[in-house]
Tab-separated table of C-alpha atoms and ligand atoms in Angstrom:
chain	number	residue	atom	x	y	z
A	8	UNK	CA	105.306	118.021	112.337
A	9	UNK	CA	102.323	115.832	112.325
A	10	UNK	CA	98.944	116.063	114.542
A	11	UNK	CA	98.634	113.497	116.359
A	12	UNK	CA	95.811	112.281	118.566
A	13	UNK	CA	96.694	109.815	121.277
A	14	UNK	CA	93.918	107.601	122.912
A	15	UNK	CA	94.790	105.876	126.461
A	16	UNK	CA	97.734	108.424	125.951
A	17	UNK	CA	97.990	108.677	130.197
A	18	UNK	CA	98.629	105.192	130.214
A	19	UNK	CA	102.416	103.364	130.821
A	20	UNK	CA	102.988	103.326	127.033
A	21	UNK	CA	101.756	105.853	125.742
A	22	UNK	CA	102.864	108.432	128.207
A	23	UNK	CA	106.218	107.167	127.197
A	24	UNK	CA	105.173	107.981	123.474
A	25	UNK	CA	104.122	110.961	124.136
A	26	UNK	CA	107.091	112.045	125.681
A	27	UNK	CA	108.614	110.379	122.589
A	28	UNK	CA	106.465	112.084	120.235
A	29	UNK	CA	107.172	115.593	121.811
A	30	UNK	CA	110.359	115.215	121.561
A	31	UNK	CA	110.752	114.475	117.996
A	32	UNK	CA	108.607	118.075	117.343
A	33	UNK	CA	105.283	116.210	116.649
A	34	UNK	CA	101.905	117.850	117.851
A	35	UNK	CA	99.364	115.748	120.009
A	36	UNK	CA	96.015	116.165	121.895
A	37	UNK	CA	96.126	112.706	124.260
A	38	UNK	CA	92.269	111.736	124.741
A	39	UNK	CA	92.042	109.204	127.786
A	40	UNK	CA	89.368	108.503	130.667
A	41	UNK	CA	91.874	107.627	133.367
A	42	UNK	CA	90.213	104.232	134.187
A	43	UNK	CA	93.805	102.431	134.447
A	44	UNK	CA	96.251	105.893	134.985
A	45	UNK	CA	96.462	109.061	136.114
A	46	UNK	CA	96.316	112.586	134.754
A	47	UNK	CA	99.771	112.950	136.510
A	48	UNK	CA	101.100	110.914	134.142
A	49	UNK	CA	100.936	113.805	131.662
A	50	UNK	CA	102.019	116.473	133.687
A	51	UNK	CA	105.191	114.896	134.205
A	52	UNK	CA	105.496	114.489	130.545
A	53	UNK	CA	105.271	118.463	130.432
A	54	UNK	CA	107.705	118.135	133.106
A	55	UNK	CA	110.257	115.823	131.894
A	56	UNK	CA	109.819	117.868	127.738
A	57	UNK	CA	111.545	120.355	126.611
A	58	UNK	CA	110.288	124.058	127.058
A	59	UNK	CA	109.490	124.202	123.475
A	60	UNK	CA	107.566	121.321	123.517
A	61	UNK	CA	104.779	122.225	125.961
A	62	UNK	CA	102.736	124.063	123.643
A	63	UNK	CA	102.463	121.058	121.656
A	64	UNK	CA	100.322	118.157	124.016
A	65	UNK	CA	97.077	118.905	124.749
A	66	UNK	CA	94.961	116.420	127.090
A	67	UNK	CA	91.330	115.399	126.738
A	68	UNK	CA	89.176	113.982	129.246
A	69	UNK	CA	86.692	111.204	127.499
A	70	UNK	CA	86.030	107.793	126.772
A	71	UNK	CA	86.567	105.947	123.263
A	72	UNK	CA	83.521	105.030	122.989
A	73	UNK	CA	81.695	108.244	123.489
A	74	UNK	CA	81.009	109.650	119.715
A	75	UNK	CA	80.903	112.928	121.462
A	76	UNK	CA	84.106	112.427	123.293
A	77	UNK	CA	85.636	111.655	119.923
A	78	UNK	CA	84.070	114.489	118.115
A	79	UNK	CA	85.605	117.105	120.808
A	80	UNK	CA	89.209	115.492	120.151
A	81	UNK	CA	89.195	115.830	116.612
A	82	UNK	CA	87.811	119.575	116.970
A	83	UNK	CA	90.917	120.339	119.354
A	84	UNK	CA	92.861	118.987	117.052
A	85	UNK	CA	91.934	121.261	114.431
A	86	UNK	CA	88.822	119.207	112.774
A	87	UNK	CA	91.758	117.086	111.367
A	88	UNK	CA	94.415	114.698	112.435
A	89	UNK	CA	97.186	113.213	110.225
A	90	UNK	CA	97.130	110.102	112.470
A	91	UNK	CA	95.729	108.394	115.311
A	92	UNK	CA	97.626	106.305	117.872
A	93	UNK	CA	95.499	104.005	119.682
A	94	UNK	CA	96.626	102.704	122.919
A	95	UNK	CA	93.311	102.961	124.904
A	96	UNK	CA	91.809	99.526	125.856
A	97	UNK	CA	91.853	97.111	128.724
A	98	UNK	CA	95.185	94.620	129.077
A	99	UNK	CA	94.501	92.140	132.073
A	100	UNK	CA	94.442	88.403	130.712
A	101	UNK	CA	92.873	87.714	134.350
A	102	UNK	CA	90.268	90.321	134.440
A	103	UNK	CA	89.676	89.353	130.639
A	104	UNK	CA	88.431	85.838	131.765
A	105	UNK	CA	86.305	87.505	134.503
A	106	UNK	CA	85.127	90.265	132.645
A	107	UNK	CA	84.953	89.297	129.100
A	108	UNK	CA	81.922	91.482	127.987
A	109	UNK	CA	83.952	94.677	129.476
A	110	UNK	CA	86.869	93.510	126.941
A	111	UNK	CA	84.677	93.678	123.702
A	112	UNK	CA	83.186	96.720	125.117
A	113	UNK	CA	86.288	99.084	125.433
A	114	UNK	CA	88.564	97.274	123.656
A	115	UNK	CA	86.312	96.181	120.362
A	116	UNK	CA	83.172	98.387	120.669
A	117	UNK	CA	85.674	101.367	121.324
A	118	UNK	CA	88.118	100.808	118.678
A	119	UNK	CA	85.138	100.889	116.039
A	120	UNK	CA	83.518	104.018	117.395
A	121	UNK	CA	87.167	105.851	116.993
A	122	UNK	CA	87.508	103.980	113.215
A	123	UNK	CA	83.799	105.826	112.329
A	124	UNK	CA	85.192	108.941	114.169
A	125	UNK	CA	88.277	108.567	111.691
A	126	UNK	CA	85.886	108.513	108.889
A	127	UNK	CA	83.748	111.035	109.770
A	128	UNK	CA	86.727	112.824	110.207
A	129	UNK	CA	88.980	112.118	107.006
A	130	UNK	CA	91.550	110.702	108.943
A	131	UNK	CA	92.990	107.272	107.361
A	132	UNK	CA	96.254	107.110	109.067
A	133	UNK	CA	96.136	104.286	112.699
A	134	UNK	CA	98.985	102.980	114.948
A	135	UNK	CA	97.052	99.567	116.741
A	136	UNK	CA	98.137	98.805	119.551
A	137	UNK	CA	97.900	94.595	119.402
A	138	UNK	CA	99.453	92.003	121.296
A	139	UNK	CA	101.648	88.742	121.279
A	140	UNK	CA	98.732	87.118	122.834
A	141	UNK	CA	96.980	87.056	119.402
A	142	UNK	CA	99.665	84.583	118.845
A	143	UNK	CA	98.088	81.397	121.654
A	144	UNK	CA	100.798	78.701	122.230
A	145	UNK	CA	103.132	79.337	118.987
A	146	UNK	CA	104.468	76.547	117.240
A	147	UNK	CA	107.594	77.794	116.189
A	148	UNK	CA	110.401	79.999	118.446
A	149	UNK	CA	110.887	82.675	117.443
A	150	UNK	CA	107.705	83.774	116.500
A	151	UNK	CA	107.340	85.561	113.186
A	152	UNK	CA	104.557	87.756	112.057
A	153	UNK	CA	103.086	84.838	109.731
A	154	UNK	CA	102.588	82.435	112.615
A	155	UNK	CA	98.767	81.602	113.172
A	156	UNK	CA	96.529	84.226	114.870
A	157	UNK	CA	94.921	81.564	117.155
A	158	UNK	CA	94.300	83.714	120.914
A	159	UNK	CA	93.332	81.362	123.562
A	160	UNK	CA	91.754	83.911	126.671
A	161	UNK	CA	89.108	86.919	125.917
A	162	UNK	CA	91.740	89.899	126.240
A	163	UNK	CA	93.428	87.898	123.029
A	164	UNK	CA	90.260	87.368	121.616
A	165	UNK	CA	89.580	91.319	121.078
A	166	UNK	CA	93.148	92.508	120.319
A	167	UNK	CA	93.005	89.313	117.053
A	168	UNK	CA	88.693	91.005	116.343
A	169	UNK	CA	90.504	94.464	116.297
A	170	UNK	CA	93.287	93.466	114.092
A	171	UNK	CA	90.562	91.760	111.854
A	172	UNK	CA	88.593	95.175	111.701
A	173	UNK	CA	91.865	96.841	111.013
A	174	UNK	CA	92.377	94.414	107.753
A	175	UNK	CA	88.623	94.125	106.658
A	176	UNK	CA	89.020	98.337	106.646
A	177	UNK	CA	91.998	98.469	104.518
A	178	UNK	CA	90.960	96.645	102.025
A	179	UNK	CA	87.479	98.149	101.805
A	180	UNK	CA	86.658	98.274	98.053
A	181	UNK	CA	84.534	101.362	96.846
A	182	UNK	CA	82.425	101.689	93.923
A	183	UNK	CA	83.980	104.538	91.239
A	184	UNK	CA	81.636	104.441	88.031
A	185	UNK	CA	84.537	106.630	86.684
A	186	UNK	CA	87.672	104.224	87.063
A	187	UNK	CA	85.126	101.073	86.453
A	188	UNK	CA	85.798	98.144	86.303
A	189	UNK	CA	88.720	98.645	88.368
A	190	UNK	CA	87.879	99.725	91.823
A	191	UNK	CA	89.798	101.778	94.080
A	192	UNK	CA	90.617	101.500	98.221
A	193	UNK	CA	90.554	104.014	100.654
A	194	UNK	CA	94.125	105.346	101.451
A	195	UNK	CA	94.309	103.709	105.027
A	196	UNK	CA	97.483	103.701	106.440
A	197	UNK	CA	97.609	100.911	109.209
A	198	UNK	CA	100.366	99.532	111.400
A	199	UNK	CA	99.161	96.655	113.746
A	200	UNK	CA	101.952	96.767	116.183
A	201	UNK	CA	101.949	93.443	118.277
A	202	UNK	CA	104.002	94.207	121.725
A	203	UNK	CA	105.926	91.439	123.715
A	204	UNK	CA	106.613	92.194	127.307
A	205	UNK	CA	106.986	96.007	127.640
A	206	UNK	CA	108.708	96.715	130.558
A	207	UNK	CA	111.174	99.621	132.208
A	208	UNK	CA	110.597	102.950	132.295
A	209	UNK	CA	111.716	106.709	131.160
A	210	UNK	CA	115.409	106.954	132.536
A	211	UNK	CA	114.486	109.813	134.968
A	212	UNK	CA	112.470	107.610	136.519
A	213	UNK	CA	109.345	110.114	136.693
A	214	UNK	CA	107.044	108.185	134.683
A	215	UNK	CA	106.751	104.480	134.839
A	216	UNK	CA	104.302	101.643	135.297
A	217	UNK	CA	101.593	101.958	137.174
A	218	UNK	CA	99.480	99.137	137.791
A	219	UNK	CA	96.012	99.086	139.673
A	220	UNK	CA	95.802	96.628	142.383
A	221	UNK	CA	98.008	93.588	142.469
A	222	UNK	CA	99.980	93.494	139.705
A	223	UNK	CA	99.492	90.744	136.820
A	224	UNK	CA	102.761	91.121	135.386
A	225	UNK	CA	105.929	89.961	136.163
A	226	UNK	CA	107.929	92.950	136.202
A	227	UNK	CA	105.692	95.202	139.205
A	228	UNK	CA	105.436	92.650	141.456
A	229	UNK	CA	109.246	91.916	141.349
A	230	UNK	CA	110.111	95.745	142.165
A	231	UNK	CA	107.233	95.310	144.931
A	232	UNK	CA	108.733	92.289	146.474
A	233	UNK	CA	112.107	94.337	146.052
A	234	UNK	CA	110.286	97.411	148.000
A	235	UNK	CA	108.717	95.085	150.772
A	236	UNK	CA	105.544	95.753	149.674
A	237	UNK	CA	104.866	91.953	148.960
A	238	UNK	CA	106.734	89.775	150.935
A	239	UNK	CA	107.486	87.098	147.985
A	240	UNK	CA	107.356	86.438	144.329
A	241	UNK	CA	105.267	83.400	143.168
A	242	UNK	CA	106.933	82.086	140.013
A	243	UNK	CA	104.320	79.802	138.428
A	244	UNK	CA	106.304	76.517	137.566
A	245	UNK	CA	109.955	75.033	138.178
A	246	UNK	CA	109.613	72.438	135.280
A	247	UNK	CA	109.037	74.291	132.229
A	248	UNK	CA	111.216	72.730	129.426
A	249	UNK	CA	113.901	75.695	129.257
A	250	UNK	CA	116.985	75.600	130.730
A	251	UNK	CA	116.444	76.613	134.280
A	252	UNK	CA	112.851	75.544	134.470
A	253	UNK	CA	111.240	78.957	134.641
A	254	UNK	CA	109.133	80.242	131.625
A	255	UNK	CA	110.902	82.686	129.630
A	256	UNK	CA	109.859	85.743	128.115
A	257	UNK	CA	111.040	88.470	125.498
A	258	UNK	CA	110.903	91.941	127.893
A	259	UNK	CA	111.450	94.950	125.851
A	260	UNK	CA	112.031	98.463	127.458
A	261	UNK	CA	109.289	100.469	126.880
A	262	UNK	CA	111.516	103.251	125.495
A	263	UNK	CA	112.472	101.249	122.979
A	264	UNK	CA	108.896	100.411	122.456
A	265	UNK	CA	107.810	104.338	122.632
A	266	UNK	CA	110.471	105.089	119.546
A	267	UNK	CA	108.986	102.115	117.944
A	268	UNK	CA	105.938	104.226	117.761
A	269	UNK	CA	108.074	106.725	116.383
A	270	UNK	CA	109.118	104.836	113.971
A	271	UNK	CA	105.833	103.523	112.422
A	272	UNK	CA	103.944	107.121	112.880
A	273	UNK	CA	106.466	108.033	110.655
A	274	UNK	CA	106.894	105.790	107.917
A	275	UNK	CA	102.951	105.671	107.457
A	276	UNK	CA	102.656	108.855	107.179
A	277	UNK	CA	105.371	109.505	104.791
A	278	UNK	CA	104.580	106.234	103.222
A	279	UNK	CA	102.142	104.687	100.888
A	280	UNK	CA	98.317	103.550	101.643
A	281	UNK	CA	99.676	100.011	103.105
A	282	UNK	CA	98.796	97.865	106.418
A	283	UNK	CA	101.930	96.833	108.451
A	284	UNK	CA	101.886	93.759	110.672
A	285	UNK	CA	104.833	93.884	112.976
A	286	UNK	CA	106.392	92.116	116.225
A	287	UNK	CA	107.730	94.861	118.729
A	288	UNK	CA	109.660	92.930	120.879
A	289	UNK	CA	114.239	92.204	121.474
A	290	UNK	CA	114.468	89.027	120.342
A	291	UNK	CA	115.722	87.522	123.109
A	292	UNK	CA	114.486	85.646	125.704
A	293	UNK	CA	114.812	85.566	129.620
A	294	UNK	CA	113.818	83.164	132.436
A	295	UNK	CA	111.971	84.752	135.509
A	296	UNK	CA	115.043	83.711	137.417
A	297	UNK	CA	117.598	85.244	134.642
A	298	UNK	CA	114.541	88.783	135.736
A	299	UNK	CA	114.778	88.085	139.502
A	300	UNK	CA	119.082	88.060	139.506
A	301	UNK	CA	119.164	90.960	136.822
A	302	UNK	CA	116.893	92.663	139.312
A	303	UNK	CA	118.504	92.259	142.635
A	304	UNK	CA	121.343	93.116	140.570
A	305	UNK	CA	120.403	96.621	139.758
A	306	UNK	CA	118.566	97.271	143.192
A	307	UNK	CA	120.949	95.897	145.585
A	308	UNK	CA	117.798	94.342	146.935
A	309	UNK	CA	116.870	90.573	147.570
A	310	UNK	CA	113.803	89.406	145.928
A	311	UNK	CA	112.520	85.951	147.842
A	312	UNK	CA	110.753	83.619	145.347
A	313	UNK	CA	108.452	80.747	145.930
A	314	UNK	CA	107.569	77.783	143.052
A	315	UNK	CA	103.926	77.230	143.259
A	316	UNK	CA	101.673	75.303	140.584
A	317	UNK	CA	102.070	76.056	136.909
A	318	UNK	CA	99.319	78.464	135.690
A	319	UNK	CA	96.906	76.962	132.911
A	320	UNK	CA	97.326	78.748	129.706
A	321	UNK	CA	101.089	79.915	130.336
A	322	UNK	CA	103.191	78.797	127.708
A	323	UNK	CA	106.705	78.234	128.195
A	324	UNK	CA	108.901	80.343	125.836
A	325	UNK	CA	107.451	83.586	123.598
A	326	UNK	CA	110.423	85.400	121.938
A	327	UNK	CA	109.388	87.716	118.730
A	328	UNK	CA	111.310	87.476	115.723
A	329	UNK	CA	111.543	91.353	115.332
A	330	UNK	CA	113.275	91.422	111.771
A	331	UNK	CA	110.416	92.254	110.010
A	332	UNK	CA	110.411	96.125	112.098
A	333	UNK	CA	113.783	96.215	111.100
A	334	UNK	CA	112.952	96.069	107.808
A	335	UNK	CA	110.120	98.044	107.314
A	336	UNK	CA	110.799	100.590	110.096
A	337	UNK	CA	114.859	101.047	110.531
A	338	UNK	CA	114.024	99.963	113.884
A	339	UNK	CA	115.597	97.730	116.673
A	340	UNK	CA	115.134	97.389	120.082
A	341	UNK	CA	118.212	98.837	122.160
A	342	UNK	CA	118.096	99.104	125.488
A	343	UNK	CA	119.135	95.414	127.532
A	344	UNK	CA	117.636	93.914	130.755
A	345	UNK	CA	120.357	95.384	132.788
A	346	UNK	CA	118.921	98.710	131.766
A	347	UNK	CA	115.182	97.884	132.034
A	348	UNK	CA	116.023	97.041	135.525
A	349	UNK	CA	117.606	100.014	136.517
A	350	UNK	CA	115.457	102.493	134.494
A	351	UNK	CA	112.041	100.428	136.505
A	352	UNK	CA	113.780	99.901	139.782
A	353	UNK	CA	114.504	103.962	139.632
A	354	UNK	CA	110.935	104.638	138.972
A	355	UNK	CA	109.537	101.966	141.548
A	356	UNK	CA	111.931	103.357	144.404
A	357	UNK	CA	111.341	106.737	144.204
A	358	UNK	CA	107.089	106.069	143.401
A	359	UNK	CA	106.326	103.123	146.011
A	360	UNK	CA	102.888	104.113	145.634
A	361	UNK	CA	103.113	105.278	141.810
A	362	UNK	CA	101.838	108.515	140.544
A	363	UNK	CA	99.777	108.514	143.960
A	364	UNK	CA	103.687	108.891	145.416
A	365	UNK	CA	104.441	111.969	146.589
A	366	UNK	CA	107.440	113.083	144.289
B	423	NAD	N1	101.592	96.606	128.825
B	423	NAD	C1	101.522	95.436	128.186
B	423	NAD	O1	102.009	94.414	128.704
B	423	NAD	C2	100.893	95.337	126.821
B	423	NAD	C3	101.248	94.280	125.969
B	423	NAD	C4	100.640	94.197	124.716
B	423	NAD	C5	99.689	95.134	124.333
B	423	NAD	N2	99.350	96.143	125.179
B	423	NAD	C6	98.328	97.106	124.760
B	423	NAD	O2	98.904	98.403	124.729
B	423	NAD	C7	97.921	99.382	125.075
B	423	NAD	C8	98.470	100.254	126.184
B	423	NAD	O3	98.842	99.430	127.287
B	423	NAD	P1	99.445	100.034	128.630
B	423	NAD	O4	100.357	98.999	129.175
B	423	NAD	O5	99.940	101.400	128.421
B	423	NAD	O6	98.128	100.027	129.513
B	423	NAD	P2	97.533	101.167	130.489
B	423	NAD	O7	96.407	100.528	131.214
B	423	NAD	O8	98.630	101.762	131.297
B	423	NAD	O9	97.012	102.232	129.449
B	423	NAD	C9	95.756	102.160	128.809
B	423	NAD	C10	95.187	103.568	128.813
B	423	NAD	O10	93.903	103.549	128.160
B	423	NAD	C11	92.996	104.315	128.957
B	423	NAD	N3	91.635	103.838	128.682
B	423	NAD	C12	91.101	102.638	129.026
B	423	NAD	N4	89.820	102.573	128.602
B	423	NAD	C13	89.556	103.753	127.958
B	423	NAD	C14	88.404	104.288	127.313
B	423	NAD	N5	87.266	103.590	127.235
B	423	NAD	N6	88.483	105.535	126.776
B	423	NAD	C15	89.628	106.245	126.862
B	423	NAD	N7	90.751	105.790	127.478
B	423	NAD	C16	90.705	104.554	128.010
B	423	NAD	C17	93.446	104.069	130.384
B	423	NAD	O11	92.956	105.026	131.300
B	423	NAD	C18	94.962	104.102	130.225
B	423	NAD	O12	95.468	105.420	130.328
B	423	NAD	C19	96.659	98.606	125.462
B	423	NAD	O13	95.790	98.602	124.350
B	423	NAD	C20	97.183	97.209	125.740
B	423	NAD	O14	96.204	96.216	125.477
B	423	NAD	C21	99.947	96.279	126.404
């Protein structure tokens, strides 16, 4: 059993991880300041574990980048944690160009306030969560871990600073008179985990995505239009050089992404001092009109579409090559789009108004 602490654990991932986590006997404290989720979110993770499991998540009000906040986690965690898995950060691409300075401060400034806490701490062990975004416009399809880190919008900009931290940390070189002229590294154990398009949700359909405001992805605002809530889905571009015209995407169920998690916790920790690079996404690629059928598939429900304008920046395909996660980790993604649409159309119908859904 390790001890885990969780940042940003309320959030759509990493309440799915936690649930994850719980289940494979592992013991967490989830540290998160609710600005994108709810604290409901981890009640129904107590709800959804088993009995035996309950004892084992404790949840933290506080912010990442409060050295105070951080101290108070690790002391609830026992003054020591065998690793740290680090969802907490901003995700909007939008916002991002609005707000950039809010991106480096949560999302840079907060990740190296929880790195000193690590230190401070004795704690060398990190799950990162990065992005495909670090990735731009990628010359090559699939994309493999090697391709060029080359982020074109601010959110990208942070998750690629991050990652450089993350490197720049492991191989940190101290001085040991004793061992000279050899010199030794700290025993980090890093996994920078670079997501594709998490979508879905748990299969009960009591936790799920839930997005503030209008939705920027393309996943929410399909189940909304589905719901009535919006009454259709603008799908940015008709002439995109894929088959059908629509931009296509690798969507991975964020189950699949949650045992991901799994996976990596695990092999750091029972691994050597190493940083991981890896692609978490299916390897496979869908149009937003393959999404829109798939959906209205699994709902029964029609979801009216309108082509507007292309948006600048989108690029047309981005489909992970996943092998290397396979290798390293004994990991694949599973689950298919026919199940991420049922498993998110579940959660969606029965939580029209998410965790603020009575339910
Ligand atoms: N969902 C995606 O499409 C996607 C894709 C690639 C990478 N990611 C990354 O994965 C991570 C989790 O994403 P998610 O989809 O679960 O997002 P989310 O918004 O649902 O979760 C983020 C969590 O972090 C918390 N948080 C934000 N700022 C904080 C702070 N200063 N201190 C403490 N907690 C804070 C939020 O309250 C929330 O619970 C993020 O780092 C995101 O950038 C997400």
């Amino acid at each position: 059993m390790a001890n885990v602490l969780i940042t940003g654990g309320a959030g759509f991932i990493g309440s799915h991880t936690c649930l994850v986590l719980l289940e494979a006997g592992h013991q967490l404290v989830a540290l998160d300041n609710f600005a994108t989720s709810s604290p409901e979110s981890l009640r129904r993770v107590l709800a959804i574990a088993p009995p035996a499991a309950k004892a084992r998540l404790r949840v933290l009000e506080g912010d990442i980048r409060d050295p105070l906040a951080l101290d108070q986690a690790f002391s609830l965690g026992g003054g020591r944690f065998d690793a740290v898995i680090h969802f907490a950060g901003l995700k909007s691409v939008d916002q991002s160009v609005r707000e950039p300075l809010s991106y480096w401060d949560v999302n840079v400034a907060g990740s190296r306030n929880l790195l000193s806490a690590m230190i401070k701490h004795h704690c060398h062990t990190l799950v990162f969560s990065s992005s495909a975004t670090v990735y731009g416009h990628p010359h090559h399809i699939p994309i493999a871990e090697s391709a060029p880190v080359q982020p074109i919008n601010p959110y990208g900009h942070t998750k690629a600073a991050v990652e450089q931290m993350l490197a720049d940390l492991a191989s940190t070189v101290i001085e040991n008179q004793a061992v000279a002229p050899s010199a030794e590294r700290p025993p980090w154990r890093i996994a920078r985990l670079r997501y594709f398009n998490p979508v879905g949700a748990h299969p009960s359909g009591r936790i799920g995505e839930d997005p503030l405001g209008p939705p920027s992805n393309l996943f929410p605002f399909v189940s909304q239009v589905a719901l009535g809530q919006r009454p259709a889905l603008r799908i940015f571009g008709a002439d995109w050089p894929t088959p059908d015209g629509t931009g296509i995407r690798d969507y991975i169920h964020v189950m699949d992404l949650a045992e991901g998690h799994l996976a990596a916790l695990e092999a750091l920790w029972n691994g050597p001092a190493q940083m991981l690079t890896l692609n978490l996404g299916r390897g496979r690629g869908y149009s937003v009109l393959e999404v829109v059928k798939a959906f209205e598939q699994a709902s029964g429900r029609s979801v009216p579409f309108q082509f507007v304008a292309r948006r600048p920046g989108d690029a047309p395909w981005s489909v992970a090559d996943p092998s290397e996660a396979g290798r390293q980790l004994g990991w694949w993604a599973r689950r298919d789009l026919e199940e991420m649409c049922r498993d998110g159309w579940a959660w969606q119908r029965s939580h029209p108004q998410g965790y603020r859904s009575v339910g």
